[in-house]
Amino acid sequence: MRLGFVGCGTIASAMVTGLCSTAGAGPVMLSPRNAKVAAGLASRFANVQIAPTNQAVLDASEVVVLAVRPQIAFGVLSELRFRPDHQVVSLIATLPLEYIRSVTSPATLVTRAVPLPSVALRQGPTAIHPPGRSIKALFNALGTAIELDDESEFDAFAAATASMASYFSFASTVSDWMTRNGVAPQNARAYVGEMLRGLSATSLAMPDRSFTALAEEHQTRGGLNEQVVQLITRDGSFVELDRALDAVLKRLQAGTSGRPVIPAPL
């Protein structure tokens, strides 16, 4: 499979890193956009090359991954000439499938995907829509592909990924609090990281348990965990998170009919 990337940001770089870390990785062609990142990947992996233009990426590839920012997508994609045999994978969260199909015609195999940065480690889920055997295999090599028939469901998955930075901000808050209370920064960082890894492992080991049930099991009546949960709940933090995800979903679905609205970054 000859793979090409139009755009070379964080997620594209993570995909290339994950794929090229596997045995027998095929050729990868990168666009000249974000030259520093592209040059770094080409220096690390012998099968990675940098094309002189975005069109040259398409000309050399069977699977084309679109990984440009939404704000410049229209200008970039409108200049490209796709082939009928191209398989197109769009990582552009705010652009609906109908629009991607219209600007990549005559290509007929078009998929939306929302991989996470952890694909660099070949871990984590990637939602894809619509289902497709070859694209499922591609993302299974990077973790776990989740095939979705409904685009509105896919948008909910995409919105959920907007919680990643908040997760690390939560970890930073706990770690920084420990440091302010006399713990060496490196020890606080190591402790919080291991604690969260353990909690993640617990949730994966108990797939039949809801997160609500796990939260209940990790607090005792009148205990310390219950105290923190009650205070955060009373403060409205969980309600605000719910509202924030609603706002992200609304942004993602802004272009469901006709040419999509591409808003400025939040």
mmCIF file of C-alpha atoms in Angstrom:
data_model
loop_
_atom_site.group_PDB
_atom_site.id
_atom_site.type_symbol
_atom_site.label_atom_id
_atom_site.label_comp_id
_atom_site.label_asym_id
_atom_site.label_seq_id
_atom_site.Cartn_x
_atom_site.Cartn_y
_atom_site.Cartn_z
ATOM 1 C CA MET A 1 0.000 0.000 0.000
ATOM 2 C CA ARG A 2 1.532 3.289 -1.115
ATOM 3 C CA LEU A 3 0.484 5.893 1.445
ATOM 4 C CA GLY A 4 0.546 9.671 0.958
ATOM 5 C CA PHE A 5 -0.122 12.524 3.376
ATOM 6 C CA VAL A 6 -1.373 15.951 2.367
ATOM 7 C CA GLY A 7 -0.485 17.931 5.469
ATOM 8 C CA CYS A 8 2.075 16.884 8.065
ATOM 9 C CA GLY A 9 0.916 18.038 11.493
ATOM 10 C CA THR A 10 0.718 16.271 14.837
ATOM 11 C CA ILE A 11 -1.741 13.513 13.893
ATOM 12 C CA ALA A 12 -0.179 12.812 10.492
ATOM 13 C CA SER A 13 3.230 12.593 12.156
ATOM 14 C CA ALA A 14 1.828 10.200 14.772
ATOM 15 C CA MET A 15 0.339 7.973 12.057
ATOM 16 C CA VAL A 16 3.588 7.876 10.091
ATOM 17 C CA THR A 17 5.572 7.089 13.247
ATOM 18 C CA GLY A 18 3.238 4.264 14.228
ATOM 19 C CA LEU A 19 3.065 2.740 10.753
ATOM 20 C CA CYS A 20 6.787 2.981 10.082
ATOM 21 C CA SER A 21 7.549 1.336 13.422
ATOM 22 C CA THR A 22 5.904 -1.872 12.211
ATOM 23 C CA ALA A 23 7.675 -4.602 10.271
ATOM 24 C CA GLY A 24 7.303 -4.421 6.513
ATOM 25 C CA ALA A 25 5.971 -0.848 6.392
ATOM 26 C CA GLY A 26 5.333 0.307 2.836
ATOM 27 C CA PRO A 27 6.405 3.542 1.136
ATOM 28 C CA VAL A 28 5.107 6.815 2.579
ATOM 29 C CA MET A 29 5.062 10.108 0.686
ATOM 30 C CA LEU A 30 4.751 13.378 2.602
ATOM 31 C CA SER A 31 3.709 16.768 1.302
ATOM 32 C CA PRO A 32 6.179 19.643 1.674
ATOM 33 C CA ARG A 33 3.875 21.422 4.131
ATOM 34 C CA ASN A 34 5.402 21.681 7.618
ATOM 35 C CA ALA A 35 8.854 21.064 6.211
ATOM 36 C CA LYS A 36 10.553 20.621 9.602
ATOM 37 C CA VAL A 37 8.239 17.793 10.687
ATOM 38 C CA ALA A 38 8.413 16.122 7.273
ATOM 39 C CA ALA A 39 12.216 16.300 7.237
ATOM 40 C CA GLY A 40 12.365 14.784 10.717
ATOM 41 C CA LEU A 41 10.206 11.828 9.690
ATOM 42 C CA ALA A 42 12.182 11.294 6.474
ATOM 43 C CA SER A 43 15.441 11.232 8.457
ATOM 44 C CA ARG A 44 14.057 8.638 10.898
ATOM 45 C CA PHE A 45 12.447 6.236 8.438
ATOM 46 C CA ALA A 46 14.035 5.015 5.218
ATOM 47 C CA ASN A 47 10.668 4.383 3.554
ATOM 48 C CA VAL A 48 9.503 8.003 3.997
ATOM 49 C CA GLN A 49 10.024 10.552 1.229
ATOM 50 C CA ILE A 50 9.037 14.195 0.805
ATOM 51 C CA ALA A 51 7.250 15.138 -2.420
ATOM 52 C CA PRO A 52 7.882 18.486 -4.108
ATOM 53 C CA THR A 53 4.151 19.318 -4.217
ATOM 54 C CA ASN A 54 0.829 18.125 -2.825
ATOM 55 C CA GLN A 55 -0.138 16.865 -6.278
ATOM 56 C CA ALA A 56 3.035 14.789 -6.396
ATOM 57 C CA VAL A 57 1.849 13.094 -3.187
ATOM 58 C CA LEU A 58 -1.362 12.032 -4.931
ATOM 59 C CA ASP A 59 0.448 10.918 -8.067
ATOM 60 C CA ALA A 60 2.670 8.558 -6.060
ATOM 61 C CA SER A 61 0.014 7.176 -3.699
ATOM 62 C CA GLU A 62 -2.815 4.666 -3.548
ATOM 63 C CA VAL A 63 -4.174 5.841 -0.184
ATOM 64 C CA VAL A 64 -4.260 9.613 0.346
ATOM 65 C CA VAL A 65 -4.602 10.948 3.902
ATOM 66 C CA LEU A 66 -5.929 14.500 4.099
ATOM 67 C CA ALA A 67 -4.471 16.105 7.219
ATOM 68 C CA VAL A 68 -4.589 19.853 6.608
ATOM 69 C CA ARG A 69 -6.197 22.390 8.924
ATOM 70 C CA PRO A 70 -9.898 23.098 8.247
ATOM 71 C CA GLN A 71 -9.180 26.790 7.717
ATOM 72 C CA ILE A 72 -7.055 26.077 4.625
ATOM 73 C CA ALA A 73 -8.701 22.866 3.438
ATOM 74 C CA PHE A 74 -10.825 24.409 0.686
ATOM 75 C CA GLY A 75 -7.866 26.155 -0.943
ATOM 76 C CA VAL A 76 -5.604 23.103 -0.729
ATOM 77 C CA LEU A 77 -8.101 20.461 -1.866
ATOM 78 C CA SER A 78 -9.583 22.478 -4.718
ATOM 79 C CA GLU A 79 -6.198 22.489 -6.450
ATOM 80 C CA LEU A 80 -5.681 18.713 -6.362
ATOM 81 C CA ARG A 81 -6.558 16.164 -9.053
ATOM 82 C CA PHE A 82 -7.634 12.799 -7.661
ATOM 83 C CA ARG A 83 -7.807 9.491 -9.531
ATOM 84 C CA PRO A 84 -10.765 7.076 -9.534
ATOM 85 C CA ASP A 85 -8.608 4.412 -7.844
ATOM 86 C CA HIS A 86 -7.551 6.643 -4.949
ATOM 87 C CA GLN A 87 -8.659 5.703 -1.455
ATOM 88 C CA VAL A 88 -9.093 8.948 0.469
ATOM 89 C CA VAL A 89 -8.933 9.217 4.262
ATOM 90 C CA SER A 90 -9.936 12.588 5.701
ATOM 91 C CA LEU A 91 -8.706 13.571 9.154
ATOM 92 C CA ILE A 92 -10.328 17.018 8.840
ATOM 93 C CA ALA A 93 -12.867 16.887 11.648
ATOM 94 C CA THR A 94 -15.143 19.739 10.554
ATOM 95 C CA LEU A 95 -15.632 18.597 6.958
ATOM 96 C CA PRO A 96 -18.529 16.162 6.364
ATOM 97 C CA LEU A 97 -18.265 13.122 4.135
ATOM 98 C CA GLU A 98 -20.464 14.621 1.408
ATOM 99 C CA TYR A 99 -18.128 17.579 1.042
ATOM 100 C CA ILE A 100 -14.966 15.481 1.006
ATOM 101 C CA ARG A 101 -16.473 13.277 -1.677
ATOM 102 C CA SER A 102 -17.336 16.317 -3.791
ATOM 103 C CA VAL A 103 -13.808 17.767 -3.725
ATOM 104 C CA THR A 104 -11.996 14.441 -4.190
ATOM 105 C CA SER A 105 -14.103 13.161 -7.095
ATOM 106 C CA PRO A 106 -13.605 10.975 -9.150
ATOM 107 C CA ALA A 107 -12.240 9.027 -6.162
ATOM 108 C CA THR A 108 -15.086 6.889 -4.848
ATOM 109 C CA LEU A 109 -13.628 5.290 -1.699
ATOM 110 C CA VAL A 110 -13.693 8.086 0.865
ATOM 111 C CA THR A 111 -13.452 7.624 4.630
ATOM 112 C CA ARG A 112 -13.471 9.975 7.598
ATOM 113 C CA ALA A 113 -11.215 9.047 10.508
ATOM 114 C CA VAL A 114 -10.312 10.548 13.868
ATOM 115 C CA PRO A 115 -7.040 8.991 15.078
ATOM 116 C CA LEU A 116 -5.467 10.096 18.359
ATOM 117 C CA PRO A 117 -1.828 11.071 18.958
ATOM 118 C CA SER A 118 -1.305 7.722 20.708
ATOM 119 C CA VAL A 119 -1.337 5.960 17.319
ATOM 120 C CA ALA A 120 2.379 6.829 17.305
ATOM 121 C CA LEU A 121 2.655 4.087 19.942
ATOM 122 C CA ARG A 122 0.169 1.897 18.024
ATOM 123 C CA GLN A 123 -2.335 2.342 20.835
ATOM 124 C CA GLY A 124 -5.797 3.826 21.166
ATOM 125 C CA PRO A 125 -9.030 3.781 19.174
ATOM 126 C CA THR A 126 -9.688 5.342 15.780
ATOM 127 C CA ALA A 127 -13.288 5.928 14.716
ATOM 128 C CA ILE A 128 -13.848 5.544 10.958
ATOM 129 C CA HIS A 129 -16.891 6.267 8.782
ATOM 130 C CA PRO A 130 -18.084 4.605 6.653
ATOM 131 C CA PRO A 131 -16.763 1.070 7.285
ATOM 132 C CA GLY A 132 -14.139 -0.229 4.885
ATOM 133 C CA ARG A 133 -11.936 -3.318 5.021
ATOM 134 C CA SER A 134 -8.627 -1.793 3.910
ATOM 135 C CA ILE A 135 -8.954 1.362 6.028
ATOM 136 C CA LYS A 136 -9.991 -0.744 9.024
ATOM 137 C CA ALA A 137 -6.809 -2.792 8.545
ATOM 138 C CA LEU A 138 -4.765 0.409 8.322
ATOM 139 C CA PHE A 139 -6.000 1.713 11.665
ATOM 140 C CA ASN A 140 -5.971 -1.699 13.328
ATOM 141 C CA ALA A 141 -2.214 -1.610 12.699
ATOM 142 C CA LEU A 142 -2.187 1.605 14.742
ATOM 143 C CA GLY A 143 -4.419 0.426 17.595
ATOM 144 C CA THR A 144 -8.113 -0.405 17.258
ATOM 145 C CA ALA A 145 -10.396 0.710 14.424
ATOM 146 C CA ILE A 146 -14.029 1.389 15.336
ATOM 147 C CA GLU A 147 -16.276 1.252 12.267
ATOM 148 C CA LEU A 148 -19.349 3.498 12.297
ATOM 149 C CA ASP A 149 -22.245 3.458 9.835
ATOM 150 C CA ASP A 150 -23.783 6.745 10.977
ATOM 151 C CA GLU A 151 -22.008 10.064 10.435
ATOM 152 C CA SER A 152 -23.742 11.747 13.362
ATOM 153 C CA GLU A 153 -22.357 9.011 15.614
ATOM 154 C CA PHE A 154 -18.919 9.591 14.110
ATOM 155 C CA ASP A 155 -19.218 13.300 14.972
ATOM 156 C CA ALA A 156 -19.883 12.368 18.608
ATOM 157 C CA PHE A 157 -16.668 10.347 18.640
ATOM 158 C CA ALA A 158 -14.803 13.271 17.095
ATOM 159 C CA ALA A 159 -16.228 15.634 19.712
ATOM 160 C CA ALA A 160 -15.157 13.307 22.520
ATOM 161 C CA THR A 161 -11.535 13.596 21.399
ATOM 162 C CA ALA A 162 -11.694 17.265 22.403
ATOM 163 C CA SER A 163 -11.384 16.115 26.032
ATOM 164 C CA MET A 164 -7.749 15.013 25.626
ATOM 165 C CA ALA A 165 -6.130 18.303 26.630
ATOM 166 C CA SER A 166 -8.505 18.571 29.592
ATOM 167 C CA TYR A 167 -7.336 15.131 30.750
ATOM 168 C CA PHE A 168 -3.739 16.316 30.846
ATOM 169 C CA SER A 169 -4.781 19.599 32.449
ATOM 170 C CA PHE A 170 -6.459 17.558 35.197
ATOM 171 C CA ALA A 171 -3.234 15.584 35.651
ATOM 172 C CA SER A 172 -1.233 18.815 35.717
ATOM 173 C CA THR A 173 -3.512 20.288 38.403
ATOM 174 C CA VAL A 174 -2.985 17.282 40.688
ATOM 175 C CA SER A 175 0.757 17.146 40.016
ATOM 176 C CA ASP A 176 1.230 20.889 40.555
ATOM 177 C CA TRP A 177 -0.779 20.720 43.784
ATOM 178 C CA MET A 178 1.521 17.973 45.056
ATOM 179 C CA THR A 179 4.558 20.093 44.178
ATOM 180 C CA ARG A 180 3.165 23.094 46.047
ATOM 181 C CA ASN A 181 2.834 20.807 49.046
ATOM 182 C CA GLY A 182 6.472 19.817 49.117
ATOM 183 C CA VAL A 183 6.706 16.922 46.649
ATOM 184 C CA ALA A 184 9.595 17.009 44.173
ATOM 185 C CA PRO A 185 8.204 17.792 40.675
ATOM 186 C CA GLN A 186 9.638 14.629 39.119
ATOM 187 C CA ASN A 187 8.112 12.488 41.848
ATOM 188 C CA ALA A 188 4.721 14.178 41.512
ATOM 189 C CA ARG A 189 4.805 13.717 37.729
ATOM 190 C CA ALA A 190 5.740 10.049 38.024
ATOM 191 C CA TYR A 191 3.129 9.333 40.677
ATOM 192 C CA VAL A 192 0.217 10.978 38.855
ATOM 193 C CA GLY A 193 1.182 9.340 35.561
ATOM 194 C CA GLU A 194 1.317 5.884 37.133
ATOM 195 C CA MET A 195 -1.921 6.451 39.045
ATOM 196 C CA LEU A 196 -3.770 7.394 35.866
ATOM 197 C CA ARG A 197 -2.242 4.477 33.975
ATOM 198 C CA GLY A 198 -3.470 2.131 36.676
ATOM 199 C CA LEU A 199 -6.969 3.587 36.546
ATOM 200 C CA SER A 200 -7.002 3.244 32.754
ATOM 201 C CA ALA A 201 -5.895 -0.380 33.041
ATOM 202 C CA THR A 202 -8.691 -1.015 35.531
ATOM 203 C CA SER A 203 -11.330 0.328 33.144
ATOM 204 C CA LEU A 204 -9.971 -1.778 30.267
ATOM 205 C CA ALA A 205 -9.904 -4.893 32.434
ATOM 206 C CA MET A 206 -13.570 -4.406 33.366
ATOM 207 C CA PRO A 207 -15.371 -3.532 30.106
ATOM 208 C CA ASP A 208 -18.721 -4.589 31.563
ATOM 209 C CA ARG A 209 -18.522 -1.892 34.261
ATOM 210 C CA SER A 210 -19.768 1.595 33.442
ATOM 211 C CA PHE A 211 -17.555 4.530 34.342
ATOM 212 C CA THR A 212 -20.245 5.607 36.784
ATOM 213 C CA ALA A 213 -19.983 2.240 38.518
ATOM 214 C CA LEU A 214 -16.191 2.479 38.631
ATOM 215 C CA ALA A 215 -16.442 5.963 40.137
ATOM 216 C CA GLU A 216 -18.706 4.596 42.845
ATOM 217 C CA GLU A 217 -16.308 1.733 43.535
ATOM 218 C CA HIS A 218 -13.378 4.130 43.886
ATOM 219 C CA GLN A 219 -14.967 6.151 46.673
ATOM 220 C CA THR A 220 -16.225 5.233 50.117
ATOM 221 C CA ARG A 221 -18.985 6.935 52.046
ATOM 222 C CA GLY A 222 -17.463 9.830 53.943
ATOM 223 C CA GLY A 223 -14.077 9.136 52.348
ATOM 224 C CA LEU A 224 -11.532 11.372 50.616
ATOM 225 C CA ASN A 225 -12.511 10.493 47.041
ATOM 226 C CA GLU A 226 -16.178 11.157 47.792
ATOM 227 C CA GLN A 227 -15.228 14.548 49.230
ATOM 228 C CA VAL A 228 -13.410 15.623 46.060
ATOM 229 C CA VAL A 229 -16.153 14.332 43.745
ATOM 230 C CA GLN A 230 -18.815 16.168 45.724
ATOM 231 C CA LEU A 231 -16.879 19.437 45.719
ATOM 232 C CA ILE A 232 -16.143 19.267 41.971
ATOM 233 C CA THR A 233 -19.772 18.360 41.251
ATOM 234 C CA ARG A 234 -21.032 21.209 43.411
ATOM 235 C CA ASP A 235 -18.657 23.571 41.595
ATOM 236 C CA GLY A 236 -20.307 22.613 38.283
ATOM 237 C CA SER A 237 -17.156 21.335 36.587
ATOM 238 C CA PHE A 238 -18.798 18.202 35.182
ATOM 239 C CA VAL A 239 -21.777 20.200 33.894
ATOM 240 C CA GLU A 240 -19.398 22.604 32.167
ATOM 241 C CA LEU A 241 -17.566 19.701 30.532
ATOM 242 C CA ASP A 242 -20.879 18.409 29.203
ATOM 243 C CA ARG A 243 -21.686 21.856 27.812
ATOM 244 C CA ALA A 244 -18.232 22.175 26.270
ATOM 245 C CA LEU A 245 -18.679 18.894 24.409
ATOM 246 C CA ASP A 246 -22.099 20.072 23.194
ATOM 247 C CA ALA A 247 -20.422 23.176 21.786
ATOM 248 C CA VAL A 248 -17.748 21.107 20.034
ATOM 249 C CA LEU A 249 -20.367 18.808 18.509
ATOM 250 C CA LYS A 250 -22.312 21.829 17.255
ATOM 251 C CA ARG A 251 -19.146 23.148 15.640
ATOM 252 C CA LEU A 252 -18.460 19.810 13.974
ATOM 253 C CA GLN A 253 -21.991 19.570 12.604
ATOM 254 C CA ALA A 254 -22.101 23.160 11.342
ATOM 255 C CA GLY A 255 -21.507 22.061 7.777
ATOM 256 C CA THR A 256 -23.853 19.098 7.388
ATOM 257 C CA SER A 257 -25.538 20.586 4.338
ATOM 258 C CA GLY A 258 -23.840 22.177 1.377
ATOM 259 C CA ARG A 259 -20.356 23.639 1.617
ATOM 260 C CA PRO A 260 -19.285 23.468 5.280
ATOM 261 C CA VAL A 261 -18.806 26.449 7.496
ATOM 262 C CA ILE A 262 -15.168 26.497 8.609
ATOM 263 C CA PRO A 263 -14.996 28.533 11.831
ATOM 264 C CA ALA A 264 -11.937 30.032 13.454
ATOM 265 C CA PRO A 265 -10.240 27.871 16.105
ATOM 266 C CA LEU A 266 -11.820 27.890 19.558
#
